[in-house]
Backbone as numpy.savetxt, mean C-alpha at the origin, in Angstrom:
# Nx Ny Nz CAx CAy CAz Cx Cy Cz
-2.50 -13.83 11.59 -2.43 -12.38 11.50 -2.06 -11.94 10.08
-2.47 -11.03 9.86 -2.13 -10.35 8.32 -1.65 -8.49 8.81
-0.63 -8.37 8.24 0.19 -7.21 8.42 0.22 -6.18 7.13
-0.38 -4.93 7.63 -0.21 -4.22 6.37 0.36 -2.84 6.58
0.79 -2.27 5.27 0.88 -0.76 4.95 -0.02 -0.42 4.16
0.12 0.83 4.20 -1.03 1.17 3.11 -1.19 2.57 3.05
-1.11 3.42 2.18 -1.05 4.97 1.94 -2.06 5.27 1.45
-2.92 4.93 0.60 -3.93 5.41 -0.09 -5.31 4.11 -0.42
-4.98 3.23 0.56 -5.84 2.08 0.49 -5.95 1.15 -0.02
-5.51 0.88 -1.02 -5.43 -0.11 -1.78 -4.83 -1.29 -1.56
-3.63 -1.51 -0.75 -3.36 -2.71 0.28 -3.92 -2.96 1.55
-4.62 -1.79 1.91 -5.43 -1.54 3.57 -6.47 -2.75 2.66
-7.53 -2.38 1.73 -8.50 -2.74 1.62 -8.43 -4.02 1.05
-7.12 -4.84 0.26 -6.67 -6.08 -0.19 -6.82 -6.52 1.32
-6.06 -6.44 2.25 -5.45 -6.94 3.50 -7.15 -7.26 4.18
-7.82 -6.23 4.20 -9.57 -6.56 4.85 -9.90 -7.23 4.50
-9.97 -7.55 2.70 -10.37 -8.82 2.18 -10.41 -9.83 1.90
-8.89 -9.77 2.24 -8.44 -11.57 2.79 -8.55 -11.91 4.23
-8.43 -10.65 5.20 -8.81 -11.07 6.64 -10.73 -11.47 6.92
-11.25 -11.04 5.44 -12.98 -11.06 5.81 -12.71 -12.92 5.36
-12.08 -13.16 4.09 -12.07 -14.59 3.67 -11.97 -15.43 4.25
-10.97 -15.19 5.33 -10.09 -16.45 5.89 -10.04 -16.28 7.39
-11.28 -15.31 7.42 -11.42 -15.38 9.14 -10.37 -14.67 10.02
-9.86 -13.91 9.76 -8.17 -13.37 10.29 -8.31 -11.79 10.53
-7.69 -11.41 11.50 -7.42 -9.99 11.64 -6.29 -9.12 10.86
-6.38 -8.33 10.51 -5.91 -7.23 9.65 -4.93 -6.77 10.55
-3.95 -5.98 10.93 -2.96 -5.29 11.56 -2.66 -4.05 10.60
-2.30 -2.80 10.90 -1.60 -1.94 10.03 -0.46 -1.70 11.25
0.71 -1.67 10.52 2.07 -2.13 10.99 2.27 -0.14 11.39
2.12 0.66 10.78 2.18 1.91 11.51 1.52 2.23 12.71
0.79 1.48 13.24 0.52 1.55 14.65 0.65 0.60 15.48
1.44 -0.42 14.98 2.59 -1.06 15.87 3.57 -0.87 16.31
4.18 -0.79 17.40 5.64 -0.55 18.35 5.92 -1.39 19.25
5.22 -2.06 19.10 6.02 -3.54 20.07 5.21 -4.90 19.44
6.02 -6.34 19.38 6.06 -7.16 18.36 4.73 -7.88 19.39
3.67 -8.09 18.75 2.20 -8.56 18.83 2.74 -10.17 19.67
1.97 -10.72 20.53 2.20 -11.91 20.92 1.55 -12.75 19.86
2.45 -13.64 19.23 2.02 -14.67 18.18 1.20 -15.91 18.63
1.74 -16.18 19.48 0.91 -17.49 20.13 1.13 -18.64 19.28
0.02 -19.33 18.69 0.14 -20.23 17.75 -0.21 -20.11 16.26
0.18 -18.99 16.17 -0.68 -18.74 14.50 -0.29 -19.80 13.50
-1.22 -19.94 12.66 -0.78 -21.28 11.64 -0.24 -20.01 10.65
-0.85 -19.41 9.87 -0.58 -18.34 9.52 -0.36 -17.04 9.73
0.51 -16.59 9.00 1.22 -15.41 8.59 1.24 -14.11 7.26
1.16 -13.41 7.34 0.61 -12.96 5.69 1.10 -11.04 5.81
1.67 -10.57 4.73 2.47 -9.38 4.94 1.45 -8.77 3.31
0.93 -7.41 3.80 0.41 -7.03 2.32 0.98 -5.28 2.65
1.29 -5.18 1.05 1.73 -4.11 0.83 2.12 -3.19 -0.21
2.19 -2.34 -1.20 2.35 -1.69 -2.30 3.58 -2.22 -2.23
3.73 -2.01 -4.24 5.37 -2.08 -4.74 5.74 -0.19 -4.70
6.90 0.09 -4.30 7.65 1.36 -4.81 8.83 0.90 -5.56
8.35 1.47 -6.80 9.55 1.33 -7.46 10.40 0.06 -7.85
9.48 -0.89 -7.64 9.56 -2.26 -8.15 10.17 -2.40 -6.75
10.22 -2.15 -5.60 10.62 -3.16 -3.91 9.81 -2.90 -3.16
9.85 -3.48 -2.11 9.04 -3.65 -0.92 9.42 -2.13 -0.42
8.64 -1.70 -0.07 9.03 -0.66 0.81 9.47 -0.45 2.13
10.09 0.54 2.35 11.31 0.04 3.37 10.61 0.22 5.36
9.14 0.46 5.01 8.77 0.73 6.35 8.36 -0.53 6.25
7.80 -1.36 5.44 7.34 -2.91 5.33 8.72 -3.90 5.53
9.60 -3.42 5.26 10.53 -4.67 4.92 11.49 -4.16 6.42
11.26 -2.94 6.90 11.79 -2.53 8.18 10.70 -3.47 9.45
10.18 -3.48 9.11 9.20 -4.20 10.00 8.93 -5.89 9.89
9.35 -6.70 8.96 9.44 -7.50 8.53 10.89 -8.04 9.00
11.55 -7.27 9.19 13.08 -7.57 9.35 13.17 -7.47 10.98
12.18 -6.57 11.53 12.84 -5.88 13.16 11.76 -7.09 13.66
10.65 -7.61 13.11 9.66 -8.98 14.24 10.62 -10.09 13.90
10.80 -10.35 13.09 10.62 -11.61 12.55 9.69 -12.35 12.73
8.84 -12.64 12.31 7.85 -13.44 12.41 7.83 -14.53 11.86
7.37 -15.99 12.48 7.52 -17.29 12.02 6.16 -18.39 12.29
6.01 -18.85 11.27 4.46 -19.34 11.32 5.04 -20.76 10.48
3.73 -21.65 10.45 3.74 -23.29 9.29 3.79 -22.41 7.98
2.77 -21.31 7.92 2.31 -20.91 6.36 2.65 -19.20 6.50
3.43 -18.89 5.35 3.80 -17.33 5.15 3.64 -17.20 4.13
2.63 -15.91 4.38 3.10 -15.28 2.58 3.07 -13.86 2.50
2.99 -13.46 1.05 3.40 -12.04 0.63 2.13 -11.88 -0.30
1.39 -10.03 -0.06 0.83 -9.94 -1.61 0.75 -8.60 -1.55
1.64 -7.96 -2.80 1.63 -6.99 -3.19 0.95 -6.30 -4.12
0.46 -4.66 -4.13 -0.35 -4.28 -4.73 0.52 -3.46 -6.04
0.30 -3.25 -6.76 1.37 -2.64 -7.61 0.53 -2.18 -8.87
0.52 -0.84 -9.33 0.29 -0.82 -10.82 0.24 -1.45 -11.76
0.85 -2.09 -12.16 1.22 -3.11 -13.25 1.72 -4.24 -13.04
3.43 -3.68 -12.71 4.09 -4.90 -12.45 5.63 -4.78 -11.26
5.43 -5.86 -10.39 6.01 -5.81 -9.29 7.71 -5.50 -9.28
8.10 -6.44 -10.31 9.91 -6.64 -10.32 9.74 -8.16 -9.85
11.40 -7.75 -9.02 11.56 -8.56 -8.41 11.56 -8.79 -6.70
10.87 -7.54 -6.53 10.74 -7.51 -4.88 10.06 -8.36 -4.19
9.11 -9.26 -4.72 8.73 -10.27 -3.50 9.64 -11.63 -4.06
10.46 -11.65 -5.33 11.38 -12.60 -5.11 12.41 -12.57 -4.06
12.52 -11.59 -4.22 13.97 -10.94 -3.29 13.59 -11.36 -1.58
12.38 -10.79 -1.59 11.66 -10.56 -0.36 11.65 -12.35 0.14
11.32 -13.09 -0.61 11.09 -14.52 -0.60 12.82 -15.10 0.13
13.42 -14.92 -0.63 15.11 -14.93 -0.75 15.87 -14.92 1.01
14.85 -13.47 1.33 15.56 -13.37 2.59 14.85 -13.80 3.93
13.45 -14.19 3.34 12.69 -14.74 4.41 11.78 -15.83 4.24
11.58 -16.32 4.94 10.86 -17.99 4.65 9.08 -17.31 4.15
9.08 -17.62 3.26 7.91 -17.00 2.64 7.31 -18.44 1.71
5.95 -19.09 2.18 5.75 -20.20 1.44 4.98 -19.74 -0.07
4.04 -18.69 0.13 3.43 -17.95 -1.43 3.93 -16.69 -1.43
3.47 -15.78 -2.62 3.71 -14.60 -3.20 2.86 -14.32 -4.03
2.43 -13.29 -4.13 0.99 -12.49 -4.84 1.29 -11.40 -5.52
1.25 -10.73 -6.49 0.70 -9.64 -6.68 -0.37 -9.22 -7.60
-0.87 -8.18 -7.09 -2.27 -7.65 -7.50 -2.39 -6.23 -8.24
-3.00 -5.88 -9.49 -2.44 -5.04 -10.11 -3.85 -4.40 -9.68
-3.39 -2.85 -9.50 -4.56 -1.72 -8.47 -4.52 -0.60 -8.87
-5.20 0.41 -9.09 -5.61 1.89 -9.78 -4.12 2.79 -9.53
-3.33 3.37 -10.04 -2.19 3.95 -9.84 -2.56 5.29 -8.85
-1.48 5.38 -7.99 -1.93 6.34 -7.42 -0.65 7.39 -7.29
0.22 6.39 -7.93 1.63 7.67 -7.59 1.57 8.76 -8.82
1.40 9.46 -8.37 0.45 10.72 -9.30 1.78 11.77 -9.70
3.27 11.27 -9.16 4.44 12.05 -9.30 5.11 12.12 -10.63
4.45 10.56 -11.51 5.02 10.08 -12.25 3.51 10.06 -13.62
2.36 9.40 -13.17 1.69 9.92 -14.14 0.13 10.23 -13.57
-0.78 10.85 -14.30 -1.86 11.27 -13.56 -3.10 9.62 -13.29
-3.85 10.22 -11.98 -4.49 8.93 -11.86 -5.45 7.88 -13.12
-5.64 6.80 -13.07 -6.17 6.32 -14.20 -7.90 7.11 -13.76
-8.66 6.71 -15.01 -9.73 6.78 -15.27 -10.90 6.28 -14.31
-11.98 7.04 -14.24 -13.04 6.67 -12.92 -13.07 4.86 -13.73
-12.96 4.67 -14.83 -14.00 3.32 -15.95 -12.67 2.18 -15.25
-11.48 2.70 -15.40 -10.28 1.75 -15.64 -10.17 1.71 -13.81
-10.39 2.62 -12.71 -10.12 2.04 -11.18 -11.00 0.94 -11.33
-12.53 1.46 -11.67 -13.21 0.67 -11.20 -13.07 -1.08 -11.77
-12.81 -0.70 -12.83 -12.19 -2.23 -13.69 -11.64 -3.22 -12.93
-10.08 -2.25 -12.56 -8.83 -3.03 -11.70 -9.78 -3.38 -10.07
-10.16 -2.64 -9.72 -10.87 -2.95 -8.34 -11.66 -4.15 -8.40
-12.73 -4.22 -9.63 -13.63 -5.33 -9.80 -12.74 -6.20 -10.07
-11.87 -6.38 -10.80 -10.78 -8.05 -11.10 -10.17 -8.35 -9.68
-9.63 -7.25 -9.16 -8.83 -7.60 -7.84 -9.30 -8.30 -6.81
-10.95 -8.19 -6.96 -11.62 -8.32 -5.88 -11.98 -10.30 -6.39
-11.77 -10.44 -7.43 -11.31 -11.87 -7.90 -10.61 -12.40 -7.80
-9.07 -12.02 -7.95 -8.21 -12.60 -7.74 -7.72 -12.77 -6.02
-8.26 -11.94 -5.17 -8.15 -11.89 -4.08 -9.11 -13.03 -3.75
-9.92 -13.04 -3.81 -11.12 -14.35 -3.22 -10.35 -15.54 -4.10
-9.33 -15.62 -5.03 -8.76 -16.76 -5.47 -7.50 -17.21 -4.62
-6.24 -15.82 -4.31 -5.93 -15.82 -3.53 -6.15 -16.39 -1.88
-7.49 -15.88 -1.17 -7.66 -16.60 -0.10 -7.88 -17.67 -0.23
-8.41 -18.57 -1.26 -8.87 -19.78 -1.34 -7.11 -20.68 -1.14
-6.44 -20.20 -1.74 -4.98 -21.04 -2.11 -3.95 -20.86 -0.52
-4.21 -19.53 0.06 -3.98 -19.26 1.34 -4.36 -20.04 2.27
-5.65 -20.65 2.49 -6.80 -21.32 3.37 -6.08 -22.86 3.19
-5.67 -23.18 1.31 -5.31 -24.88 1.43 -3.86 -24.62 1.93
-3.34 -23.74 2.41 -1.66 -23.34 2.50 -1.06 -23.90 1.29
-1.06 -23.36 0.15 -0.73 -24.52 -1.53 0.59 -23.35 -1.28
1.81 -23.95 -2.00 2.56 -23.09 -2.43 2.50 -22.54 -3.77
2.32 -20.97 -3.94 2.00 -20.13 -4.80 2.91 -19.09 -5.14
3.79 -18.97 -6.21 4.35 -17.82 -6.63 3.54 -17.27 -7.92
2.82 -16.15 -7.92 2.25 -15.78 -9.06 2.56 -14.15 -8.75
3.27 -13.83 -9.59 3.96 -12.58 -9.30 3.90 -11.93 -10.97
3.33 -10.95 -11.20 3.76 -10.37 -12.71 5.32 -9.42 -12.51
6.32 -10.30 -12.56 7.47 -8.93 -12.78 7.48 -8.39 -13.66
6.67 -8.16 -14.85 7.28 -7.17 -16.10 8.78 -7.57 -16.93
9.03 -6.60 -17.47 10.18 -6.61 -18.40 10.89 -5.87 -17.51
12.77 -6.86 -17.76 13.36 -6.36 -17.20 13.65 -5.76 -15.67
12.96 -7.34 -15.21 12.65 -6.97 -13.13 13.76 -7.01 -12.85
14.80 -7.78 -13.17 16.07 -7.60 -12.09 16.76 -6.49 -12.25
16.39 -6.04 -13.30 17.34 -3.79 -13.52 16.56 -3.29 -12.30
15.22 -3.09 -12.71 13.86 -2.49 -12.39 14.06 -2.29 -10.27
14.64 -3.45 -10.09 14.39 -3.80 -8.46 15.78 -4.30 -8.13
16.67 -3.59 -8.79 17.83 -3.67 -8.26 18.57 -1.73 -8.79
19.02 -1.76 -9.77 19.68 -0.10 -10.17 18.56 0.61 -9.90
17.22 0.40 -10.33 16.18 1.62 -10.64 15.98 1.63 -9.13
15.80 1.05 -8.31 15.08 1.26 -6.55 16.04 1.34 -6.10
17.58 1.72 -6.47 18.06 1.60 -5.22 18.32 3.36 -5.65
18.45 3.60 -6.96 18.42 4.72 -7.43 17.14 5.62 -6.92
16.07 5.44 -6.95 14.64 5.83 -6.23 15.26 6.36 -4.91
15.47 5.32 -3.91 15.24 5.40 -2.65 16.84 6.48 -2.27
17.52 6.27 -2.99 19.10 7.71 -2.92 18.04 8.97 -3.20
17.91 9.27 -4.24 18.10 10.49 -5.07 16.02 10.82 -4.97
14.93 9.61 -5.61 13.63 10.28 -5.56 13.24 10.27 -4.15
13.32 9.78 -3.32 12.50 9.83 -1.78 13.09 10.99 -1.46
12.68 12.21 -2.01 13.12 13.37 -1.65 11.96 14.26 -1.26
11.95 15.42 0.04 10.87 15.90 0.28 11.03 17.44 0.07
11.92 17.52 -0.23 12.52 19.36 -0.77 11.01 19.65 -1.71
10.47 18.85 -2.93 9.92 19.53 -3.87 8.71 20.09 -3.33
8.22 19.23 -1.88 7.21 19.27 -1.45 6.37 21.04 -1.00
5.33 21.19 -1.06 4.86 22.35 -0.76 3.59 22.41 -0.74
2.92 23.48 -0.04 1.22 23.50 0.47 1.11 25.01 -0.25
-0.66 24.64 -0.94 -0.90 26.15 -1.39 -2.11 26.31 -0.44
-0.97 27.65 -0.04 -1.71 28.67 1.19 -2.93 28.66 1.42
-3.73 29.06 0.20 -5.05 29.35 0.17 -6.22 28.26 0.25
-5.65 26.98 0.24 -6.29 25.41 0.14 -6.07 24.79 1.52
-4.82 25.42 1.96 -4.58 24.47 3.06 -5.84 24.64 4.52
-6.27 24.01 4.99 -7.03 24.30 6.51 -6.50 24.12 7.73
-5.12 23.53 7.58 -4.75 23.19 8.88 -5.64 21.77 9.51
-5.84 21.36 9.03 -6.74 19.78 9.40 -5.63 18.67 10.04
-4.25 18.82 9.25 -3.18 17.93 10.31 -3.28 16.67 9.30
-4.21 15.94 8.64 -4.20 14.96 8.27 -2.63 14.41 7.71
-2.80 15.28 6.83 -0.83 14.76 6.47 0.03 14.39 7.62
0.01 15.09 8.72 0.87 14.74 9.66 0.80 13.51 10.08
-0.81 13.47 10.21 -1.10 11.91 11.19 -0.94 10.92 10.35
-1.29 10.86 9.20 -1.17 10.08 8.01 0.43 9.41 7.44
1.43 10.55 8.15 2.22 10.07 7.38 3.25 8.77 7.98
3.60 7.76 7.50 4.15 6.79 8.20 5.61 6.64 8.87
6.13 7.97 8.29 7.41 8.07 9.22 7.75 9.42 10.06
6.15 10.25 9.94 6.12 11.13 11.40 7.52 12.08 10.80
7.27 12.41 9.47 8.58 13.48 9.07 7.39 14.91 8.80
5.95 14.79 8.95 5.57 16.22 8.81 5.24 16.43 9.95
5.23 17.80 10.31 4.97 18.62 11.43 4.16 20.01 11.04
3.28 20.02 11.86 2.50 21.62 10.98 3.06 22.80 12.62
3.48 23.50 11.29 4.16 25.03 11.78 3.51 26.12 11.39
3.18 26.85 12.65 1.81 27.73 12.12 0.67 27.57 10.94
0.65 25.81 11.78 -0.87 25.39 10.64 -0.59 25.10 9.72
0.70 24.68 9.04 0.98 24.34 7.40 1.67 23.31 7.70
1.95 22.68 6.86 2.67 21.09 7.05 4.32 21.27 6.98
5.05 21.36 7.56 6.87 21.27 6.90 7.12 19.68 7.39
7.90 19.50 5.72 8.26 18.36 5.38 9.78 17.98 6.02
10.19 17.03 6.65 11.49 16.83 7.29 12.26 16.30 6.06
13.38 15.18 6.19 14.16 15.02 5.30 13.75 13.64 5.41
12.92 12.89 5.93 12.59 11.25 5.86 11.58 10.92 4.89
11.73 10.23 4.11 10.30 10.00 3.45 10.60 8.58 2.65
9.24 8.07 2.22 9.72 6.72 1.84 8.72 6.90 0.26
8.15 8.29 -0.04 7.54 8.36 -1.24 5.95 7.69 -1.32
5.58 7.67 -0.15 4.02 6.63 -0.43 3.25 7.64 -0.92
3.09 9.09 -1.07 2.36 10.11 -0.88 0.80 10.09 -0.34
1.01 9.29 0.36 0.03 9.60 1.42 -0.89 11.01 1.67
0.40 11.99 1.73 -0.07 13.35 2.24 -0.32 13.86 1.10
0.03 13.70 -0.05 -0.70 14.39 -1.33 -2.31 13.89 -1.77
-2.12 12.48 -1.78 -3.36 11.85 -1.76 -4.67 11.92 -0.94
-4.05 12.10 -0.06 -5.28 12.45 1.20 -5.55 13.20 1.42
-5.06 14.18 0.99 -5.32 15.92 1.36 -6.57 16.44 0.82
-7.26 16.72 1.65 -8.78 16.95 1.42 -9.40 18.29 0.34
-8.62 19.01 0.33 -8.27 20.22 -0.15 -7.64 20.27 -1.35
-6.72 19.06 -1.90 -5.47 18.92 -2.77 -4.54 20.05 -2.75
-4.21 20.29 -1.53 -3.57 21.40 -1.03 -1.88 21.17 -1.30
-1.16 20.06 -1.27 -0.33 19.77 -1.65 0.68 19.12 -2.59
1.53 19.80 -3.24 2.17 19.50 -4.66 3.32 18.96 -4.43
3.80 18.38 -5.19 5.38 17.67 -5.14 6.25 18.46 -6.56
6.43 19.83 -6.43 7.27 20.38 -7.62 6.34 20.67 -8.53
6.05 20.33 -9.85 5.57 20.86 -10.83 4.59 19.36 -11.46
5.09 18.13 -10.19 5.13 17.07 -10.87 3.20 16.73 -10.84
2.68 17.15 -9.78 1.56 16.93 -10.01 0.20 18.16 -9.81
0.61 18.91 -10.18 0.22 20.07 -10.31 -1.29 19.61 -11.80
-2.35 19.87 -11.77 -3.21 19.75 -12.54 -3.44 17.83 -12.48
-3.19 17.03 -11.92 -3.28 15.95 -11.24 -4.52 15.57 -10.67
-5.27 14.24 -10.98 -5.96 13.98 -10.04 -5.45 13.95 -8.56
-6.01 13.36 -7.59 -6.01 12.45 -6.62 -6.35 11.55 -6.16
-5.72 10.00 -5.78 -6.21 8.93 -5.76 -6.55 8.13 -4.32
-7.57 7.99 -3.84 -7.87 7.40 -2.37 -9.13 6.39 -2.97
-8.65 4.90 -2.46 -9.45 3.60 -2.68 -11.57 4.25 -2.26
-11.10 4.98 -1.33 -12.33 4.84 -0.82 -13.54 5.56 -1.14
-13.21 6.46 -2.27 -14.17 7.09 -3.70 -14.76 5.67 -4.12
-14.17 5.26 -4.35 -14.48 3.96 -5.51 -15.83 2.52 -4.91
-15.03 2.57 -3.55 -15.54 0.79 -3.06 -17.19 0.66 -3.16
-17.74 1.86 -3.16 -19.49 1.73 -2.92 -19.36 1.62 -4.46
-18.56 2.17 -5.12 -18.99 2.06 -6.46 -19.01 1.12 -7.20
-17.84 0.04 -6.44 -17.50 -1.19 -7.82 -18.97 -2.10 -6.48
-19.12 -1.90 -5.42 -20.19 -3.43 -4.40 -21.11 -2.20 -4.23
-22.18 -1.59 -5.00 -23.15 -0.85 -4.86 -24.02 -1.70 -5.02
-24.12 -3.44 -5.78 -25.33 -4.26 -5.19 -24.70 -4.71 -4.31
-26.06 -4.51 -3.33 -25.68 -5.50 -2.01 -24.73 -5.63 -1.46
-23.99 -4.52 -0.77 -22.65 -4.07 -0.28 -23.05 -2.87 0.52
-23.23 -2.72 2.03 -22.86 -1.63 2.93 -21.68 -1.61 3.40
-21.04 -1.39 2.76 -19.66 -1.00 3.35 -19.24 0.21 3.27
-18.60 0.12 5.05 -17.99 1.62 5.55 -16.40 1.25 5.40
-15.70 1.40 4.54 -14.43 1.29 4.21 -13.35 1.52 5.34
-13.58 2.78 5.18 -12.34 3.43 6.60 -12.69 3.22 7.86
-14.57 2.65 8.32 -14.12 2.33 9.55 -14.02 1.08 9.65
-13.97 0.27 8.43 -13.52 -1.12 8.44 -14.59 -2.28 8.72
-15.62 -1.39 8.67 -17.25 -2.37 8.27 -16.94 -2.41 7.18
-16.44 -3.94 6.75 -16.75 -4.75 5.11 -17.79 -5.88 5.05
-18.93 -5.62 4.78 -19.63 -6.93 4.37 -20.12 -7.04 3.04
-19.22 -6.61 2.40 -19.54 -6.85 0.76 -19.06 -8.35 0.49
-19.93 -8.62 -0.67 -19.79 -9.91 -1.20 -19.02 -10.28 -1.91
């Protein structure tokens, strides 16, 4: 089994592509509520964005409430750049035999605007390499730590995330412009901890949030802002892109999870 999160696709669509490699089913862990019968799995495999240089806490909440135990475990995270130290950490507290991460089109748009149509498609085309290298090392069960932490991972994924998850996982800044919004709900259904609710058709934000922006990203309309922070902002969703980087010889329906690209 392979277990994922995923806000804006980019670990949804890693997680498909190692379940197309290695013969395996995909799971997205937000529509799980009771722990899957394991049976005999040889493998195990957890994919998921970095926030803020850690695992995020609906992944590592879920990781912590199965426990899950297999011969072969691993981790592969999707991250902008560079991870930290969260799948060390992550390794630390759970029997984890590899660790991955995969550097993917930025999408947290709070902090800077999305990269370039030239530069997704770039990171998408390498990823889609290192992932078919990935499954190959998965398949021999090899033990693998190949993790880019950057400069300065143990500040980064220790003061800076714990600082994030206090003070930025905040949903006060949040807000919908009137005239964009349709009432479509998507944010609501979309969001992974069920903190929006639409009140006379507009979205109100609760006080839970884990920062994936999901609901900014997906919003069909770009109906929703986070403060001032992404105001004149792209928006980033994997699934603009995928016909674009496997347009030879690739029908793939992304979101309904027909992948037969090569």
């Amino acid at each position: 089994m392979i277990f994922y999160f995923s806000a804006t696709g980019n670990s949804k669509w890693t997680a498909l592509k190692l379940a197309e490699s290695l013969n395996d089913k995909a799971y997205d862990i937000t529509k799980i509520n009771a722990k899957p019968e394991q049976g005999d799995m040889a493998k195990i495999g957890y994919v998921f964005p970095i926030h803020a240089w850690g695992v995020p806490r609906v992944m590592k909440g879920f990781i912590d409430r199965f426990k899950f135990s297999a011969p072969y475990t691993y981790a592969v995270a999707t991250c902008g750049e560079d991870a930290g130290k969260a799948i060390h950490k992550l390794m630390k507290e759970h029997h984890f035999n590899s660790g991955y991460s995969i550097a993917m089109p930025n999408n947290y748009i709070i902090g800077s605007d999305i990269d370039s149509d030239a530069d997704i498609i770039r990171k998408i085309t390498k990823a889609q390499e290192e992932i078919q290298k990935i499954a190959e090392e998965i398949n021999d069960e090899k033990t693998v730590y190949r993790v880019n932490e950057g400069r300065m991972a143990a500040i980064k994924s220790s003061i800076i995330n714990r600082g994030f998850i206090k003070f930025a996982a905040n949903t006060k800044p949040f807000s919908v412009l009137e005239d964009r919004c349709d009432s479509c709900g998507l944010c609501a259904s979309n969001c992974p901890l069920s903190t929006i609710r639409l009140v006379n058709g507009r979205p109100v934000w609760g006080k839970d949030c884990c920062q994936c922006l999901a609901c900014i990203n997906n919003c069909p309309h770009e109906a929703i802002q986070y403060g001032g922070d992404t105001r004149g902002k792209g928006r980033y969703n994997i699934e603009k892109y995928i016909n674009m980087v496997n347009k030879k010889g690739c029908n793939a329906d992304f979101m309904g999870e027909k992948h037969g690209c090569n």
